[in-house]
Coordinates of C-alpha atoms in Angstrom, one line a residue:
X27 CA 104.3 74.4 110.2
X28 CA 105.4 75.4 106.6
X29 CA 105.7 79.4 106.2
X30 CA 103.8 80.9 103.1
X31 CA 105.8 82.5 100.8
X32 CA 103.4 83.4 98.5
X33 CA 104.2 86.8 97.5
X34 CA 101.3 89.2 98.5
X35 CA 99.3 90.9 96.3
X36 CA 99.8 95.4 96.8
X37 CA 95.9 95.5 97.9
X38 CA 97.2 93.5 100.8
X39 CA 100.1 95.1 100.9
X40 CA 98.3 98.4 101.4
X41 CA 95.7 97.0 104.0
X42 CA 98.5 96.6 106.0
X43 CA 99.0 100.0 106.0
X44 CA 97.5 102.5 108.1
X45 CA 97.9 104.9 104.9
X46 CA 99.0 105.1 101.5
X47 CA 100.5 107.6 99.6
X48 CA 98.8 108.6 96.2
X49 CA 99.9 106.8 93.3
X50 CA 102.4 104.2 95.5
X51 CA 99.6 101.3 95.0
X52 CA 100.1 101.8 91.2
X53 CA 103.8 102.3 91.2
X54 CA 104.2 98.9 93.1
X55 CA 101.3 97.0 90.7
X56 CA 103.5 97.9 87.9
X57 CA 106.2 96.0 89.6
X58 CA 105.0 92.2 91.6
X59 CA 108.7 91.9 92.5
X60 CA 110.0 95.0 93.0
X61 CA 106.8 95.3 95.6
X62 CA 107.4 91.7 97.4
X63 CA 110.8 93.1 97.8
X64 CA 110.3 96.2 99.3
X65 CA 107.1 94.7 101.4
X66 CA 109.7 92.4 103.0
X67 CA 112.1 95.0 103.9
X68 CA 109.4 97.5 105.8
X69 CA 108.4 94.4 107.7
X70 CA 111.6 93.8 108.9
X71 CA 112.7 96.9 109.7
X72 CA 109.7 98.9 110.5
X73 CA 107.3 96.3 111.9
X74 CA 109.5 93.7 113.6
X75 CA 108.9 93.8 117.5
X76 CA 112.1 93.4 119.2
X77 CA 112.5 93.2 123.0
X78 CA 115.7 95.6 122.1
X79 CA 113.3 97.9 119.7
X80 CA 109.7 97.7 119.9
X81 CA 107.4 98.9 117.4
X82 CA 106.5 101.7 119.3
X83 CA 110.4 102.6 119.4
X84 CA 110.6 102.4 115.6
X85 CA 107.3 104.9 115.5
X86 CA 109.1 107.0 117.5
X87 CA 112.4 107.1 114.7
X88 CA 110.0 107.5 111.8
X89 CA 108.4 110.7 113.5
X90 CA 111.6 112.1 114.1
X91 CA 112.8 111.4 110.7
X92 CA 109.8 112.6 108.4
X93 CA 109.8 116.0 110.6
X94 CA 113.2 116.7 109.8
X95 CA 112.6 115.4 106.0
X96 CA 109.5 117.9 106.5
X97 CA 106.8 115.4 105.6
X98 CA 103.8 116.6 107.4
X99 CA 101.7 113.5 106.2
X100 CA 103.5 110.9 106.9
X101 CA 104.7 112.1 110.3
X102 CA 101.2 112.3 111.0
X103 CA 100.9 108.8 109.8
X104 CA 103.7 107.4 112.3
X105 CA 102.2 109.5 115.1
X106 CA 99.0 107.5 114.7
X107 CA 101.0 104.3 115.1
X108 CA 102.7 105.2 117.4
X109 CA 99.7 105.8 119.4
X110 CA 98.7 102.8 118.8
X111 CA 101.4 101.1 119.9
X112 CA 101.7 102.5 123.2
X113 CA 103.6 105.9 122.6
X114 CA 102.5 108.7 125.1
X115 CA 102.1 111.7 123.7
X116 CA 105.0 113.3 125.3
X117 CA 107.1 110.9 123.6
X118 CA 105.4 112.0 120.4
X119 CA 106.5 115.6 121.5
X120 CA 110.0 114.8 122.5
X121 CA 110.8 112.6 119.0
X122 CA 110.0 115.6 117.7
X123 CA 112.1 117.9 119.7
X124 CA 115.2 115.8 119.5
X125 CA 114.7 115.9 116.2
X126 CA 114.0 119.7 116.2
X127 CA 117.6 120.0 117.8
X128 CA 119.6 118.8 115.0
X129 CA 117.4 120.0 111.8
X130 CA 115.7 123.5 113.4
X131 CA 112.7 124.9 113.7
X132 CA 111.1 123.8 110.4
X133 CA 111.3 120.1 112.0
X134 CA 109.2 121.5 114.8
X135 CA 106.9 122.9 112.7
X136 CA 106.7 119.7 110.8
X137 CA 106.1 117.8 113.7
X138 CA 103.2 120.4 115.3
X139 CA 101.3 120.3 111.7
X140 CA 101.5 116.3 111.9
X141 CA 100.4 116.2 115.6
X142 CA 97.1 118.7 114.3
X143 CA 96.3 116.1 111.2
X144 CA 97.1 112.7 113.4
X145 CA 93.9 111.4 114.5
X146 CA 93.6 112.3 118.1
X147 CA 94.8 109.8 121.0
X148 CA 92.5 107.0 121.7
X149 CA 90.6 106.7 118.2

């Protein structure tokens, strides 16, 4: 079978996407290659399944990582995912404790104003 390496267009590129940040559909239009690019490298690293680190794992990282960058929004976003992929909600809670261990209490504030706006489990 011959792999298609048509470059996709950014309205695929954002219906892959469980969300989209304002403006990001734009700032990758006005770049094709810069988008293909950057497409390609959040497929391998956020959304290739690996025995040794699931997707649910790499849900788990990004939760940890917004809340301590303090980005309620997307940690909301990953929290979804995560759900989706399998991710109990006490693992949810304790990406965001680690987290909360090395960055303080703003990550854990972070992390409880992403867990209010992430659509509840099971949706």
């Amino acid at each position: 079978m011959v792999e298609d390496t048509t470059p996709k267009s950014v309205e695929e590129m954002m219906d892959e996407r469980t969300y989209t940040y304002p403006g990001f559909a734009e700032f990758l239009g006005a770049d094709p290659e810069y988008a293909d690019r950057y497409d390609s490298v959040v497929e391998y690293v956020l959304r290739n399944d690996t025995e040794a680190f699931p997707r649910k794992t790499r849900e788990l990282v990004a939760i940890a990582v917004t809340a301590v960058g303090g980005y309620v929004d997307p940690c909301s976003n990953h929290i979804a995912d995560a759900r989706r992929y399998g991710a109990t909600e006490e693992e949810i809670r304790g990406a965001i404790h680690v987290a909360g261990v090395f960055e303080g209490a703003t990550t854990i504030v972070t992390g409880g104003a992403a867990l209010d706006r992430a659509e509840p489990p099971g949706e």
